[in-house]
XYZ file of C-alpha atoms in Angstrom:
325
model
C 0.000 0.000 0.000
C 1.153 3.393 -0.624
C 2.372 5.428 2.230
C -0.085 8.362 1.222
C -2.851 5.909 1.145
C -2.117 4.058 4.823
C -0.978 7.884 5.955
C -4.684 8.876 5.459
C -6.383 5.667 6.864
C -3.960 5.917 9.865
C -5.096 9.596 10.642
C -8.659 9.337 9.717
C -9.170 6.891 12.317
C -6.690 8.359 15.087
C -7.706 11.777 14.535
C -11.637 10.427 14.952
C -10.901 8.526 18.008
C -9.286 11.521 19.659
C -12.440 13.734 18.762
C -14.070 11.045 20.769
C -11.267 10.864 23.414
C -12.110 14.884 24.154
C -15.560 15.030 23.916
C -15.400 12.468 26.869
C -13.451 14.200 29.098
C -14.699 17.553 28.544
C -18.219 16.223 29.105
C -17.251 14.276 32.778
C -15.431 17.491 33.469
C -18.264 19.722 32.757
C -21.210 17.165 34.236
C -18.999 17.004 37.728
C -17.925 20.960 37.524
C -22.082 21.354 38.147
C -21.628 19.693 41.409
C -20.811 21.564 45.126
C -17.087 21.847 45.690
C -14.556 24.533 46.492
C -13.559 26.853 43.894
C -9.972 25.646 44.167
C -10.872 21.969 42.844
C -12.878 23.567 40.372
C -10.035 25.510 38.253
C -7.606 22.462 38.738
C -9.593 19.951 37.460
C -10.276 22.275 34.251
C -6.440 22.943 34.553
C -5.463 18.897 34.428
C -7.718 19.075 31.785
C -5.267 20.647 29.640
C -2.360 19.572 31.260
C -3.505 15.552 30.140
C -2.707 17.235 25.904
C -0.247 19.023 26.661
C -1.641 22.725 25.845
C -1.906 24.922 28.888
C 0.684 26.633 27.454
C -1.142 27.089 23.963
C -4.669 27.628 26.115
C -2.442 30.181 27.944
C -1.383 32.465 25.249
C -4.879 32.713 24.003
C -7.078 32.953 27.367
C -6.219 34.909 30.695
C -8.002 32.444 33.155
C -8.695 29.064 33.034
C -12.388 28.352 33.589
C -15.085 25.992 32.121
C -16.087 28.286 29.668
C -12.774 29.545 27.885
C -11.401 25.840 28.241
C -14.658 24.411 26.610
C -14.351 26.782 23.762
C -10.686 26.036 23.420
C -11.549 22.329 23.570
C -13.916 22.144 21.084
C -14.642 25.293 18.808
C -10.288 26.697 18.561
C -9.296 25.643 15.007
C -5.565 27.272 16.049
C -5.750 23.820 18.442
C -5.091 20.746 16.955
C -6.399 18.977 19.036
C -9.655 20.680 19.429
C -12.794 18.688 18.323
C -12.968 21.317 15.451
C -9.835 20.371 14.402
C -10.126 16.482 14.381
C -13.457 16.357 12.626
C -11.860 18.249 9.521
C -8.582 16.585 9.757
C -10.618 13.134 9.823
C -12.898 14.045 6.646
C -9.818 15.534 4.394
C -8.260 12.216 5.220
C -11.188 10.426 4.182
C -12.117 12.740 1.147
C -8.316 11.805 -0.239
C -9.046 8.260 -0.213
C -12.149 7.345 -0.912
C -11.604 4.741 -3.266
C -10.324 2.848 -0.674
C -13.097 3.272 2.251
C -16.850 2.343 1.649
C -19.086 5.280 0.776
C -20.940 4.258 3.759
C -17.465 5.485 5.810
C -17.385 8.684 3.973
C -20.784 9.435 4.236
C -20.337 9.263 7.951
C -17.346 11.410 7.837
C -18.193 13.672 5.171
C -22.140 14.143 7.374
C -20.407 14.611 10.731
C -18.473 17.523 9.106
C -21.439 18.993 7.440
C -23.510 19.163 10.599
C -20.506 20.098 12.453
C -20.890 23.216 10.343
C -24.452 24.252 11.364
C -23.499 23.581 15.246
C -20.644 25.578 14.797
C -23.188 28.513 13.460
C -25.274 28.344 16.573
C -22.419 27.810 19.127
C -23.741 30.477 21.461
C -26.351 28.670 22.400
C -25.545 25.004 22.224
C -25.908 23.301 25.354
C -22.612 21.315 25.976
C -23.778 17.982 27.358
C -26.259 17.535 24.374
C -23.080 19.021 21.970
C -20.271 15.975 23.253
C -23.052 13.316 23.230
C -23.198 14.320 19.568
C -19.481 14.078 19.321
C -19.440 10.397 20.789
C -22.474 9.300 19.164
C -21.043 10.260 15.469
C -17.660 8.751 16.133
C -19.281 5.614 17.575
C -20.747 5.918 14.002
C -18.046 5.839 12.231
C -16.145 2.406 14.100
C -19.966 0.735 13.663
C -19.879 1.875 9.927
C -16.353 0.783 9.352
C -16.406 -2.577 11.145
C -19.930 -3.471 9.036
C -19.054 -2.386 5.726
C -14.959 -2.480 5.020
C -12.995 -5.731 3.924
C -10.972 -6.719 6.477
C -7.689 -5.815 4.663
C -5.225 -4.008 4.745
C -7.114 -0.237 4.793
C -8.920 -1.786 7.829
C -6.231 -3.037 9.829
C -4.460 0.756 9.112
C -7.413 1.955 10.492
C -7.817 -0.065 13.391
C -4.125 0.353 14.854
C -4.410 3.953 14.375
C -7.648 3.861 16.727
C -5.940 1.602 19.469
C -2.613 3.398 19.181
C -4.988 6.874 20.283
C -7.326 4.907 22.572
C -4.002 3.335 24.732
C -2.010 6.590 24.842
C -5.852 8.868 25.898
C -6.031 6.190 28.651
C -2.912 5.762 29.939
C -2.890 9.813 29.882
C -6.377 10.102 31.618
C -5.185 8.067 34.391
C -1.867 9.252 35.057
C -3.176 13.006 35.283
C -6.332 12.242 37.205
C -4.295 10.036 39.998
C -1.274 12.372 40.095
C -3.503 15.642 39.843
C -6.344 15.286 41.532
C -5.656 11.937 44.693
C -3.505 13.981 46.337
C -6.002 16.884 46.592
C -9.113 14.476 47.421
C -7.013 12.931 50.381
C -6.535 16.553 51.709
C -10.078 17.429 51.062
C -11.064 14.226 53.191
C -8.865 15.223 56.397
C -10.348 18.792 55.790
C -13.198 17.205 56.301
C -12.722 14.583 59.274
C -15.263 15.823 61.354
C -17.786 15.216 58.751
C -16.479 11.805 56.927
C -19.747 11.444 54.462
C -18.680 14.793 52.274
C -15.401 13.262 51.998
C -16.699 10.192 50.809
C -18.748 11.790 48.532
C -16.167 14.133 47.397
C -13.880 11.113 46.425
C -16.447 8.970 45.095
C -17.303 11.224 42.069
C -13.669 12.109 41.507
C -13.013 8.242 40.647
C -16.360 7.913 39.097
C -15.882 10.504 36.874
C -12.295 9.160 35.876
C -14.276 5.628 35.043
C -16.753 7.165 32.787
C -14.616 9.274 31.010
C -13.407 5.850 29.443
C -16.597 4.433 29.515
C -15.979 2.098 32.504
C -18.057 3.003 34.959
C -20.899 0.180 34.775
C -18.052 -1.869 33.685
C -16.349 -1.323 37.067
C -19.680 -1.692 39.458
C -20.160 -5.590 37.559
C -16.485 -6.318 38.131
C -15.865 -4.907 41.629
C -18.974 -4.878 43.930
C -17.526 -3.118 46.843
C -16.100 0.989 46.952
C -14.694 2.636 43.966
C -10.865 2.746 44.957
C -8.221 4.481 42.836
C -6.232 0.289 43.061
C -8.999 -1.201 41.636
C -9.768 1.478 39.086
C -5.871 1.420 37.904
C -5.668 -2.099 37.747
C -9.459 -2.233 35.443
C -8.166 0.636 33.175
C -4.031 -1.079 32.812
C -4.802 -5.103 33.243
C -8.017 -6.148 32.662
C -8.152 -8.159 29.018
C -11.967 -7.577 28.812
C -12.066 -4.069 29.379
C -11.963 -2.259 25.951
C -9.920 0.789 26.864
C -7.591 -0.591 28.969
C -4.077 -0.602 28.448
C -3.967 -4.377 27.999
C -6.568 -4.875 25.405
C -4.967 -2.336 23.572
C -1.713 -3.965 22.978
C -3.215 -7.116 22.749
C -5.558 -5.979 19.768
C -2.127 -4.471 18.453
C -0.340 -7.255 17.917
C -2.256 -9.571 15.102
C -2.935 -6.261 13.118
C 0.569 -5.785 12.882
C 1.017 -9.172 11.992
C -1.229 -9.051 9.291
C 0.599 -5.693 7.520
C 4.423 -6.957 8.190
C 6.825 -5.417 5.741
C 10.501 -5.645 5.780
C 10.790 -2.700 8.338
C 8.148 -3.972 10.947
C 9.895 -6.531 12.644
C 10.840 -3.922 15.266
C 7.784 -3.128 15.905
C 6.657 -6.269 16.399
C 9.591 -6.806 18.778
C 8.369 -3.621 21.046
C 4.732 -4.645 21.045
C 6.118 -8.390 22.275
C 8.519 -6.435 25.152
C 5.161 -4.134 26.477
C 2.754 -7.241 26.256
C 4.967 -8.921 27.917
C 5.806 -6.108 30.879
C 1.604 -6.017 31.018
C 0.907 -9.915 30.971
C 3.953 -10.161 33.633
C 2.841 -7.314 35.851
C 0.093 -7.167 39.103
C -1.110 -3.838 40.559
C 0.600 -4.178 43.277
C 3.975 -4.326 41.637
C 2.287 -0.902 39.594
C 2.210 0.805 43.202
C 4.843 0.018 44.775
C 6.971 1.241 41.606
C 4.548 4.373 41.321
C 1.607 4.533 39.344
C 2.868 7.831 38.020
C 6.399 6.200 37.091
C 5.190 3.505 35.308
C 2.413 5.338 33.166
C 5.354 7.568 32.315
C 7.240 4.535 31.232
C 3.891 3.276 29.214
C 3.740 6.396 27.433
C 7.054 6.547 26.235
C 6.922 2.716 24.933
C 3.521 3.612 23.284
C 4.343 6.592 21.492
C 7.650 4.931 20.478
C 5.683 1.977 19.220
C 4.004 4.957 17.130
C 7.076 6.391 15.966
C 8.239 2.977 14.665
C 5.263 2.500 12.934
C 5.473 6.202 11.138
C 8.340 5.303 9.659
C 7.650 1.879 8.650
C 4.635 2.562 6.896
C 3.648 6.342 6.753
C 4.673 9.515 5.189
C 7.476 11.057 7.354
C 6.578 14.069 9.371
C 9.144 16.352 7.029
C 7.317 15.803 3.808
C 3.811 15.333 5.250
């Protein structure tokens, strides 16, 4: 396959799943920014927000203070952000509109209709109600994966576009997690001895900080049939890094990586084979126990860096490199 072809596939589907990706976490941010708590948890929970992409600088330079509003707008309507749901729905359909001869015209239907009614929302911004705005987001991109899996061959265009989704899907996690432990455990635990005399607000406080985290990857009914007892930041690491059946989690990404790799091997790809075996292996070989007592912050660090390597490896081996793209 040419590289501009499995370049587009690769894109159209990452850049999709991370539309998804933010919608989520802007809409568990914004449904639990409703609720009573201090001011102070309110601006740092917008702040991780940012923090988890990587543009509080970017937000920054363009905003003065960091509120749900301006980091709503940021998130969703800034075109200067490329990671903004703007952005990602037009980077996915000009992907999609330079290879259509190799998706269904059921995919770029879906594509090409997401970014036409994107266009209308985006007319009547000022008074689009958020929650009903991100639900839109997730239900079109769900769209697009049901379209895709029901109407492609399962060659190689699909298995392009399938390891760009899981690539996106393992780094959003990985990054949700790390930034919601690191950012906002530390504060919960203060809030709670705050509030010793009157242990039921800390519970509560704690509760929807965790089940916020699980829902913003979809995991939050997933978690109450696994675990019957309190939602605990051990038992949500170990459902969102080891569990096999959980569809976000770190494990089932990797595993899901490997046979589509397989199944697109050139001449270049037996390192990344090699990588994927090394992280499986670290995952398949590793308890959550061992996570903590390393640092759950440490070894999502570590996680990241192999994932985004395994990325790299794969941008060179198959995709147009990032000088002439």
């Amino acid at each position: 396959m040419l590289s501009r072809t499995a370049d587009c596939l690769y894109w159209m589907a990452r850049y999709t799943e991370r539309a998804e990706n933010t919608a989520r976490m802007l809409d568990v941010n914004h449904q639990t920014s409703l609720l009573p708590q201090p001011e102070e948890f309110l601006e740092q929970s917008w702040k991780k927000l940012l923090t988890i992409s990587k543009l509080e600088d970017s937000f920054l330079a363009k905003y003065e203070v960091i509120n749900r509003e301006n980091v709503l707008d940021f998130m969703i309507y800034e075109t200067s952000n490329s990671s903004s749901i703007a952005s990602c729905l037009f980077a996915a359909r000009e992907n999609a509109r330079v290879i259509r001869g190799k998706i269904t015209s059921e995919v770029w239907e879906t594509q090409n209709t997401t970014w036409l009614e994107w266009q209308r929302i985006v007319e009547a911004r000022n008074s689009a109600d958020p929650s009903r705005l991100l639900e839109w987001v997730k239900h079109r991109c769900h769209l697009f994966r049901g379209v895709m899996h029901g109407t492609m061959l399962k060659n190689q265009s699909f298995y392009f576009m399938n390891v760009g989704t899981l690539l996106e899907r393992a780094d959003n996690t990985a990054r949700i997690l790390q930034t919601k432990y690191e950012g906002q455990s530390a504060k919960v635990l203060g809030a709670n001895e705050k509030r010793a005399d009157d242990g039921a607000d800390g519970e509560f406080f704690d509760f929807y900080h965790w089940a916020a985290l699980l829902r913003s990857v979809s995991a939050f009914e997933i978690y109450r049939q696994i675990y019957s007892d309190q939602v605990t930041p051990k038992q949500v690491a170990q459902l969102l890094i080891f569990n096999k059946q959980m569809p976000r989690s770190l494990v089932c990404c990797v595993n899901e990586l490997i046979p589509l790799v397989a199944e697109i091997k050139n001449a270049q790809s037996k390192e990344i084979e090699r990588l994927l075996g090394k992280l499986k292996a670290n995952l398949d070989y590793s308890d959550i126990d061992e996570v903590f007592a390393q640092g759950l912050e440490e070894y999502i660090e570590e996680f990241l860096a192999r994932i985004n390597h395994i990325a790299d490896e794969f941008s060179n081996a198959y995709l147009i490199p990032l000088a002439v793209a």
